[in-house]
XYZ file of C-alpha atoms in Angstrom:
581
model
C 122.751 -37.356 4.741
C 119.765 -34.489 3.851
C 119.827 -31.207 2.713
C 118.228 -29.920 5.831
C 121.393 -31.207 7.826
C 124.219 -30.729 5.756
C 123.701 -27.657 4.137
C 123.995 -28.420 0.513
C 122.277 -26.473 -2.542
C 118.122 -27.078 -2.888
C 116.574 -26.890 -6.432
C 113.181 -26.826 -6.149
C 110.118 -25.212 -7.834
C 107.588 -22.533 -6.152
C 103.564 -23.142 -6.855
C 104.162 -20.313 -9.440
C 106.572 -21.993 -11.246
C 109.733 -20.008 -10.317
C 113.056 -22.010 -9.805
C 114.067 -21.575 -6.255
C 117.813 -22.605 -6.264
C 121.055 -21.591 -4.187
C 121.855 -18.457 -6.805
C 118.371 -17.023 -5.847
C 118.529 -17.686 -2.453
C 121.792 -16.122 -2.527
C 120.534 -13.277 -4.195
C 117.867 -12.726 -1.966
C 120.175 -12.593 1.167
C 122.254 -10.219 -0.474
C 119.375 -7.908 -1.259
C 118.351 -8.222 2.524
C 121.784 -7.322 3.813
C 121.426 -4.094 1.748
C 117.836 -3.679 3.197
C 119.496 -4.413 7.003
C 121.558 -1.501 6.285
C 119.032 1.004 4.942
C 117.010 -0.235 8.239
C 119.320 0.879 10.583
C 119.952 3.895 8.762
C 115.931 4.603 8.930
C 114.236 7.019 11.466
C 111.605 5.976 14.020
C 109.041 8.271 12.457
C 109.561 6.431 9.208
C 109.624 3.136 10.555
C 106.174 3.738 12.086
C 104.833 5.143 8.701
C 106.050 2.004 6.982
C 104.032 -0.314 9.611
C 101.299 2.070 8.742
C 101.530 1.086 4.906
C 101.998 -2.344 5.793
C 98.804 -2.564 7.938
C 96.715 -1.107 4.777
C 98.111 -3.579 2.715
C 97.567 -6.349 5.091
C 93.715 -4.941 5.540
C 93.181 -4.806 1.521
C 94.303 -8.802 1.230
C 92.113 -9.841 4.248
C 89.503 -11.465 2.434
C 91.568 -12.986 0.180
C 94.157 -14.231 2.932
C 90.999 -15.756 4.937
C 89.971 -17.859 1.726
C 93.370 -18.606 1.226
C 94.148 -20.530 4.811
C 90.592 -21.819 4.593
C 91.459 -23.492 1.455
C 94.677 -24.734 3.182
C 92.548 -26.421 5.668
C 89.537 -27.474 3.790
C 86.889 -24.954 5.549
C 83.689 -24.651 3.292
C 83.038 -21.130 2.991
C 79.929 -20.970 4.514
C 81.690 -22.671 7.822
C 81.228 -20.747 11.232
C 84.698 -22.183 11.742
C 85.834 -19.610 9.062
C 86.072 -17.229 12.233
C 89.051 -18.938 13.073
C 90.955 -17.583 10.021
C 89.793 -14.043 10.556
C 91.222 -13.939 14.308
C 94.273 -16.274 13.971
C 95.140 -14.468 10.065
C 94.798 -10.890 9.429
C 93.219 -9.930 12.773
C 96.289 -10.767 14.708
C 98.550 -8.949 12.363
C 96.673 -6.007 11.973
C 96.279 -5.654 16.103
C 100.175 -6.135 16.085
C 100.992 -3.665 13.455
C 98.879 -0.833 15.401
C 100.528 -1.653 18.491
C 104.156 -1.603 17.199
C 103.634 1.717 15.422
C 101.901 3.236 18.660
C 105.577 1.984 20.455
C 107.780 3.187 17.813
C 106.028 6.378 17.541
C 106.174 6.762 22.107
C 110.138 6.183 21.727
C 110.382 8.388 18.929
C 108.697 11.122 21.171
C 110.979 10.510 24.277
C 108.546 8.453 25.859
C 108.510 4.858 27.647
C 106.577 2.460 26.124
C 105.333 1.572 29.920
C 104.480 5.228 30.300
C 101.020 4.928 30.252
C 100.741 0.992 31.864
C 99.385 0.182 35.549
C 102.107 -1.525 37.152
C 101.206 -4.579 39.901
C 102.512 -6.753 42.204
C 102.916 -10.705 42.043
C 104.438 -13.092 44.746
C 107.592 -12.734 45.734
C 108.076 -8.985 44.740
C 107.592 -9.567 41.205
C 106.586 -6.547 39.352
C 103.686 -6.641 36.837
C 102.493 -4.811 33.855
C 99.203 -4.442 32.279
C 99.132 -5.772 28.447
C 95.440 -6.105 28.026
C 93.205 -4.145 27.626
C 96.129 -2.468 25.580
C 93.452 0.302 24.765
C 89.804 1.680 25.254
C 88.432 -0.256 22.668
C 90.253 -3.426 24.137
C 88.433 -2.158 27.421
C 85.091 -2.799 25.446
C 85.475 -5.371 22.952
C 87.283 -7.808 24.976
C 85.054 -6.764 28.859
C 86.205 -9.067 31.326
C 89.623 -10.264 30.237
C 92.866 -8.948 31.361
C 96.381 -9.857 31.141
C 99.492 -8.448 32.865
C 103.163 -9.776 32.148
C 105.348 -10.782 35.293
C 108.502 -9.640 35.063
C 111.569 -11.686 36.360
C 111.932 -11.611 40.530
C 114.185 -8.591 41.229
C 113.483 -6.552 38.130
C 111.867 -2.949 39.583
C 109.492 -0.690 37.827
C 112.108 1.443 37.148
C 114.136 -1.083 35.511
C 111.410 -2.293 33.396
C 110.459 1.173 32.108
C 114.148 2.000 30.766
C 114.302 -1.234 29.225
C 111.324 -1.526 27.474
C 112.046 -0.683 23.974
C 114.756 -3.608 23.055
C 116.426 -2.695 19.839
C 114.322 0.344 18.863
C 116.436 1.666 21.963
C 119.251 1.626 19.841
C 117.936 1.773 16.428
C 121.087 2.451 14.318
C 122.309 -1.436 15.233
C 122.175 -3.554 12.549
C 120.804 -6.916 13.354
C 121.540 -8.552 10.081
C 119.190 -11.312 8.377
C 117.597 -13.642 10.352
C 115.680 -16.668 8.822
C 112.422 -17.281 10.073
C 111.083 -20.913 9.631
C 107.235 -20.139 9.602
C 104.832 -22.634 11.455
C 102.334 -24.312 9.156
C 99.218 -24.164 11.254
C 98.320 -20.668 12.295
C 98.518 -18.020 9.327
C 99.717 -15.070 11.504
C 102.455 -16.690 13.315
C 105.050 -16.164 10.498
C 104.396 -12.681 9.677
C 104.109 -12.025 13.625
C 107.629 -13.813 14.173
C 109.214 -11.641 10.980
C 107.558 -8.075 12.326
C 108.927 -8.985 16.163
C 112.348 -9.474 14.317
C 112.356 -6.307 12.560
C 111.274 -4.447 15.500
C 112.589 -5.830 18.634
C 116.176 -6.992 17.324
C 116.615 -4.788 14.426
C 116.666 -7.996 12.192
C 115.280 -7.938 8.527
C 114.219 -11.696 7.430
C 113.766 -14.315 5.079
C 110.718 -16.304 5.739
C 110.438 -19.638 4.753
C 107.116 -21.079 4.598
C 105.479 -24.143 5.690
C 104.564 -26.029 2.877
C 101.147 -26.289 4.317
C 100.642 -22.668 3.928
C 102.429 -22.544 0.058
C 99.238 -21.560 -1.367
C 99.465 -17.917 0.619
C 102.538 -17.066 -0.773
C 101.133 -14.560 -3.173
C 98.754 -13.220 -0.553
C 101.593 -12.865 1.914
C 103.511 -11.157 -0.565
C 100.992 -8.566 -1.648
C 100.579 -7.724 2.131
C 103.522 -7.283 3.062
C 104.867 -5.756 0.116
C 105.918 -2.408 1.658
C 108.361 -4.385 3.610
C 109.433 -6.345 0.576
C 109.839 -3.334 -1.605
C 111.970 -1.962 1.303
C 114.440 -4.775 1.117
C 113.324 -5.830 4.940
C 111.766 -8.979 3.866
C 111.795 -12.081 1.418
C 109.500 -14.930 1.411
C 109.949 -18.402 -0.391
C 108.776 -21.416 -0.464
C 110.336 -25.060 -0.162
C 111.039 -28.343 1.930
C 113.596 -29.434 4.619
C 116.436 -28.606 1.805
C 115.409 -24.709 1.464
C 115.526 -24.532 5.235
C 118.732 -26.394 5.911
C 120.336 -24.372 3.116
C 119.429 -20.815 4.642
C 119.981 -22.277 7.992
C 123.317 -23.173 7.597
C 124.110 -20.161 5.323
C 126.767 -17.596 6.028
C 124.748 -14.850 5.328
C 122.117 -15.838 8.086
C 122.982 -14.147 11.525
C 120.004 -15.772 13.550
C 117.455 -18.429 13.031
C 113.630 -18.501 14.622
C 111.368 -21.199 14.507
C 108.283 -22.220 15.436
C 107.246 -25.941 14.949
C 108.392 -28.777 16.666
C 111.341 -29.953 19.015
C 112.716 -32.370 16.623
C 112.662 -30.086 13.910
C 114.788 -27.485 16.298
C 116.957 -30.464 17.205
C 117.809 -31.329 13.570
C 119.353 -28.260 12.597
C 120.827 -28.026 16.403
C 122.425 -31.342 16.601
C 122.690 -31.996 12.460
C 120.557 -35.131 12.798
C 122.097 -37.325 15.611
C 121.651 -35.955 18.929
C 125.073 -35.264 20.671
C 126.164 -33.824 24.248
C 126.884 -30.221 22.199
C 125.152 -28.611 19.550
C 126.731 -28.580 16.427
C 124.635 -25.144 15.354
C 126.777 -22.102 16.639
C 124.406 -19.343 15.503
C 121.663 -18.240 17.862
C 118.239 -19.775 17.730
C 115.076 -18.612 19.087
C 111.991 -20.665 19.117
C 108.450 -21.299 19.652
C 107.742 -25.373 19.881
C 104.351 -25.929 21.784
C 104.144 -28.918 24.451
C 101.429 -30.860 26.238
C 99.005 -28.096 27.953
C 97.545 -28.880 31.012
C 93.888 -27.670 31.798
C 93.467 -27.604 35.757
C 90.117 -27.736 37.143
C 89.325 -26.768 40.425
C 86.599 -28.341 42.339
C 83.273 -26.558 43.222
C 79.803 -26.369 43.422
C 78.825 -25.875 39.714
C 75.420 -25.195 38.124
C 74.388 -27.173 35.250
C 74.651 -24.131 33.040
C 78.294 -23.535 34.494
C 79.092 -27.348 33.824
C 78.135 -27.201 30.523
C 79.839 -23.782 29.397
C 82.798 -24.520 30.867
C 82.821 -28.172 29.036
C 82.304 -26.087 25.698
C 85.522 -24.374 27.033
C 87.608 -27.199 27.344
C 86.636 -28.196 23.878
C 87.468 -25.165 22.262
C 90.741 -25.477 24.034
C 90.953 -28.892 22.294
C 89.459 -28.545 18.741
C 90.447 -24.655 17.782
C 91.723 -25.083 14.641
C 90.900 -29.095 14.209
C 93.305 -29.439 17.507
C 96.630 -28.421 15.693
C 97.261 -25.684 17.682
C 100.719 -25.706 19.700
C 98.707 -24.833 23.033
C 95.756 -26.627 22.444
C 94.669 -28.055 25.957
C 95.689 -31.700 25.883
C 95.084 -32.857 29.361
C 92.221 -32.462 31.964
C 93.482 -32.560 35.826
C 90.702 -33.183 38.218
C 90.204 -34.118 41.226
C 89.323 -37.714 42.190
C 86.798 -36.466 45.189
C 84.718 -33.591 43.079
C 81.390 -34.832 43.620
C 80.471 -33.173 39.827
C 83.613 -35.205 38.431
C 81.563 -37.408 36.267
C 79.023 -35.057 35.469
C 81.598 -32.748 33.887
C 83.522 -35.377 31.963
C 80.168 -36.443 30.590
C 79.501 -32.598 29.642
C 82.692 -32.343 28.093
C 82.457 -35.826 26.044
C 79.157 -34.056 24.545
C 80.791 -30.575 23.955
C 83.464 -32.423 21.938
C 81.005 -34.137 20.026
C 78.719 -31.636 19.089
C 81.746 -29.277 17.886
C 81.473 -28.375 14.083
C 83.356 -31.652 12.404
C 85.993 -30.900 9.925
C 88.767 -32.774 8.324
C 91.940 -33.997 9.295
C 93.903 -31.453 7.409
C 97.371 -31.373 9.263
C 99.920 -33.669 7.872
C 100.517 -36.745 10.100
C 96.924 -36.266 11.848
C 95.745 -39.632 11.172
C 98.836 -41.390 12.165
C 99.123 -39.734 15.250
C 95.373 -40.631 15.935
C 96.079 -44.153 14.907
C 98.971 -44.152 17.764
C 96.657 -42.631 20.206
C 94.088 -45.256 19.963
C 97.105 -47.751 20.018
C 98.453 -46.344 23.259
C 94.836 -45.963 24.718
C 92.706 -48.878 23.337
C 90.180 -48.243 26.325
C 89.970 -44.750 25.018
C 86.039 -43.103 24.382
C 85.792 -42.371 20.467
C 83.603 -39.723 20.040
C 81.663 -38.418 17.046
C 83.736 -36.235 14.450
C 87.093 -38.573 15.341
C 87.668 -37.045 18.859
C 89.308 -39.232 21.537
C 88.645 -38.910 25.231
C 91.624 -40.896 27.069
C 91.318 -41.694 30.550
C 95.102 -41.867 32.032
C 94.786 -42.354 35.723
C 92.597 -42.147 38.591
C 92.899 -41.624 41.933
C 93.994 -45.744 42.469
C 97.057 -45.472 40.339
C 99.948 -44.920 41.695
C 101.722 -41.203 40.131
C 104.971 -43.356 39.167
C 102.948 -45.643 36.501
C 101.789 -42.805 34.380
C 104.428 -39.525 34.880
C 105.663 -40.608 31.332
C 102.432 -41.820 30.133
C 102.258 -40.523 26.198
C 99.558 -38.161 27.046
C 101.820 -36.004 29.104
C 104.896 -36.570 27.409
C 103.844 -36.126 23.665
C 102.215 -33.478 22.126
C 99.640 -35.137 19.957
C 98.662 -32.721 17.648
C 95.187 -34.250 17.097
C 92.138 -34.203 18.644
C 92.975 -35.975 21.775
C 91.999 -35.266 25.090
C 93.351 -36.846 27.997
C 92.080 -36.965 31.785
C 94.066 -37.041 35.019
C 92.788 -37.351 38.450
C 94.423 -36.559 41.661
C 93.556 -36.758 45.109
C 92.478 -33.794 47.214
C 90.596 -30.644 47.579
C 91.174 -26.760 48.158
C 94.936 -25.774 48.382
C 96.204 -28.861 49.060
C 94.610 -30.412 45.634
C 96.055 -27.156 43.498
C 99.296 -27.527 44.849
C 99.320 -31.464 43.817
C 98.189 -30.517 40.277
C 101.107 -27.386 39.841
C 103.534 -29.983 41.364
C 102.218 -32.490 38.941
C 102.305 -30.646 35.386
C 105.749 -28.849 36.307
C 107.380 -32.341 36.785
C 105.627 -34.596 34.309
C 104.006 -32.628 31.664
C 106.095 -31.974 28.158
C 106.773 -28.348 27.852
C 106.381 -24.860 29.550
C 104.460 -22.763 26.884
C 100.691 -22.869 28.344
C 98.628 -23.845 31.027
C 94.845 -23.089 31.710
C 93.023 -22.841 35.361
C 89.337 -23.237 35.341
C 87.368 -22.452 38.729
C 84.604 -20.916 40.042
C 85.576 -17.020 41.604
C 84.282 -17.963 44.936
C 86.589 -20.829 44.904
C 89.579 -18.810 43.805
C 89.193 -16.184 46.352
C 88.748 -18.609 49.337
C 92.133 -19.795 48.394
C 93.276 -16.184 48.643
C 97.214 -15.738 48.698
C 97.564 -19.504 48.211
C 96.438 -19.260 44.694
C 98.502 -16.502 43.695
C 101.632 -18.626 45.293
C 100.631 -21.447 43.085
C 100.614 -19.477 40.191
C 104.026 -18.428 40.698
C 105.150 -21.773 41.075
C 103.235 -22.863 37.846
C 106.229 -23.065 35.078
C 104.505 -21.446 32.062
C 104.974 -18.667 29.892
C 101.293 -18.179 30.049
C 98.764 -19.050 32.084
C 95.381 -18.653 31.586
C 92.691 -18.284 34.366
C 89.566 -18.715 33.632
C 90.167 -18.362 29.712
C 92.139 -20.331 27.131
C 95.753 -19.120 26.653
C 94.840 -18.575 23.158
C 93.583 -14.986 24.646
C 97.505 -14.611 25.282
C 98.188 -15.395 21.972
C 96.100 -12.906 20.286
C 96.728 -9.848 22.570
C 99.377 -7.908 20.825
C 100.863 -6.688 23.611
C 101.481 -9.901 25.612
C 104.730 -11.326 25.748
C 104.030 -15.034 24.006
C 106.963 -18.002 24.577
C 108.213 -20.866 26.646
C 108.670 -20.382 30.515
C 112.327 -18.892 30.481
C 115.447 -21.362 30.863
C 115.517 -23.494 28.189
C 118.692 -23.750 26.276
C 119.614 -25.306 22.841
C 120.167 -29.048 24.222
C 117.296 -29.126 26.478
C 114.780 -26.988 24.618
C 111.079 -27.838 25.473
C 109.014 -25.464 24.238
C 111.691 -23.098 23.228
C 113.660 -19.902 23.628
C 112.788 -16.554 23.899
C 109.520 -14.646 23.296
C 107.591 -13.303 20.169
C 104.665 -10.590 19.737
C 105.399 -8.311 22.826
C 104.631 -5.162 21.201
C 105.744 -3.043 24.193
C 108.736 -4.443 23.640
C 109.259 -5.376 27.596
C 112.717 -6.712 28.639
C 113.139 -9.496 31.398
C 109.886 -11.310 31.287
C 108.902 -14.063 32.969
C 105.210 -14.807 31.878
C 102.047 -13.675 30.725
C 99.016 -14.142 33.126
C 95.713 -13.947 31.726
C 92.299 -13.864 33.562
C 88.830 -14.012 31.996
C 85.272 -14.154 33.539
C 84.284 -17.791 34.911
C 81.071 -17.357 32.885
C 79.920 -14.824 29.936
C 77.352 -11.939 30.590
C 74.882 -11.744 31.864
C 75.918 -15.093 34.259
C 79.062 -13.452 34.950
C 77.261 -10.977 37.531
C 75.778 -13.181 39.327
C 79.448 -15.059 39.993
C 80.448 -11.357 41.443
C 82.459 -10.579 38.103
C 81.723 -7.119 35.927
C 82.335 -8.980 32.496
C 80.099 -7.934 29.423
C 81.376 -10.013 27.117
C 78.978 -12.625 25.688
C 80.244 -16.362 24.605
C 83.688 -15.385 23.028
C 83.991 -15.582 19.223
C 86.733 -17.993 19.205
C 84.787 -20.956 21.016
C 83.827 -23.634 18.456
C 80.161 -23.541 19.392
C 79.972 -19.605 19.008
C 77.309 -19.706 16.011
C 77.923 -16.118 14.783
C 81.760 -16.217 15.334
C 82.600 -15.976 11.795
C 80.819 -12.746 11.228
C 81.892 -11.084 14.589
C 85.658 -12.464 13.651
C 85.202 -10.488 10.382
C 83.782 -7.442 11.642
C 86.651 -7.520 14.291
C 89.288 -7.450 11.572
C 87.769 -4.749 9.777
C 87.566 -2.612 12.895
C 91.285 -3.613 13.634
C 91.962 -2.108 10.088
C 90.158 1.223 10.648
C 88.954 1.423 14.059
C 85.675 3.543 14.734
C 83.092 3.956 17.270
C 80.527 3.885 14.730
C 81.916 0.131 13.899
C 81.048 -1.254 17.728
C 77.001 -1.350 17.867
C 77.339 -3.985 14.877
C 80.306 -6.135 16.396
C 78.276 -6.161 19.918
C 75.052 -7.223 18.196
C 77.159 -10.016 16.326
C 78.693 -11.184 19.277
C 75.720 -11.008 21.403
C 74.114 -13.958 18.622
C 76.876 -16.378 19.301
C-alpha cells in the first residue's frame, strides 16, 4: 500500500537539496498551528495590510514567476503564448489580493461586502449579484463582459447582504490548519486556494505543490513571504507519499484539492472504493469534467464563423488543452445549414493555433487512447484531434456513455455531437443531453447570435436555470469566470464525497458570498467594432486570452503591471496593445 493511502512517513528531497521528512513536516504543522492562533487575534485592518504587503511581493516576483511557469511548460521566451502565463499566474493572484483586501476593509468599516453591488433576478425568483465588473477599471478593460452570481433559490437579497463575509464575520474563530494539494496546470490556482482558505475560512495552509510546478518553489516562497513569515503558510514539494502523510496527519483539519476525481477518491476511499468514505475530515475540491460548447443555430456571416471558430479553438487549446474547463465537446444542431462550414472553420482554427509541446504528464498516452477509441477522428496539424461522436442518425442511447463525454481527456481533443431541432426545442435538448450524459458540472459554454438569444426570450433564461453547471458562459469562455476575482468558482452544488463529480465547494469569490448556486458570465458575440452591428455595446477588441491574439503576451504583461499598481495613465498603452490583437 502506498504512503498516499496509508499515511506512512515520507522521506523525499526537495529541488534545493533539503531533506523533507516526517519530522520536518510535523514541525511545519506545529508552526502553522501557532500561526492560526495569531491569525485569529489579528484585526481586520491588519489582515488587509498583510494582503497589501503580499501583493507587493507578488508584483516584484511577477516576471520571475512567468519565466519559471513558461519553463515548466516548454514555452520559448518569445512565444505569444507567454501571455497565458501572465494572465493565469501573477495577474489572477494580484486581482484577487486587491479584491480580498477591499472586502476586509469594507467589513472592518461595518459595511456589507455587497453594499455597492447591483442585485437582479433570475428564473424561479433567484437573486443575482453582479460580480463583474467589480470596479470602474474592469468596466473599461473588460468592456462588454459581465458576470452575476446566482444565489440558491429562496435566498433573499437581505439574507445575501447579511451573510456575505463568511469567516470574516467571525474573525476570532480559529479555522485550524488545512492542506492544499496544488494543481499542476495553472500557476495561480494553488495560491488562490490558499488565499481563499485564509480569508473565507480563517484557515492557514500547508501547500504541497504538484511536481509539475516544483520549479516555482523559490518564486512562490518569495512572492508569499509575508504570509510565510507570519506563520500562515508553508510550501512543500514531494510526491504522493507527502500528500498522503499530510492528508492523514492529526494536525490537518481540512483538505482542499484541485486535480482529478481519481486522486480525490484515492484519499477518500483509501485505494479501493467502498460504499462509504474512509476519510473522516472535511474535504473541498475542484476536479474538472467534460465541458460542453453549445452552439445555437442562426444566420452567421463568414467573419462570425471564423471568429467563433477561434473562440472554440481557444476554449480547447488554451494552456495546451490542459485546463479543467477546456471546452471538450461541441454540441451542434444537425439541421443548421451552416454546420459544415462552422466545423471546417473550427478545424482551420485548431490547425492554425500556435504549436507547443505536450508538456503535461500523461498527455501522449491520453492522445493515443483517443485515437484508439476514435480511429476515424480527424488528425490536424499540431497534433490536435477532431472527433465526430454522433450525428442525428445515431440513437442517443448508443453514445450517451461515449468516452469523449465521460472522460476528461486533458489533451487537445475536441468532440462533436449533433442533435435534432432548432430554436427552443434544440436548446432544451442540448441542456438535457449535457446534464444527463456529460461528466462533471464545472463549466458550460453557449455561443449564439444576440438576435437568436433575444428570439428565445424567457425560454433562454429558463434553459440556463436548468443547466446544472457551476459556471455558465454565454458568448464567452468560462475561463473569464475563473479569472474574475469576485466570481465564485466551483462545481454545481450538491456533490458528495462518494459522488464527487467536479468537486465540492467554491473558491475565489472575493466578495465572500454565501449560498451560491452558480456564476453566469456574458460576453459580446463579436468584439469591437463588429459588436455594434450585432446590437451590443462592447469596446473590447479580440480578447488577449485568445490563442490567436497576436499581441496577447504584451497585453497580458501590461494588465499584470496595471493590477499591481492601477493608474489611469497606464490605460492608453494597454488598450493600444489590445487593439493590435
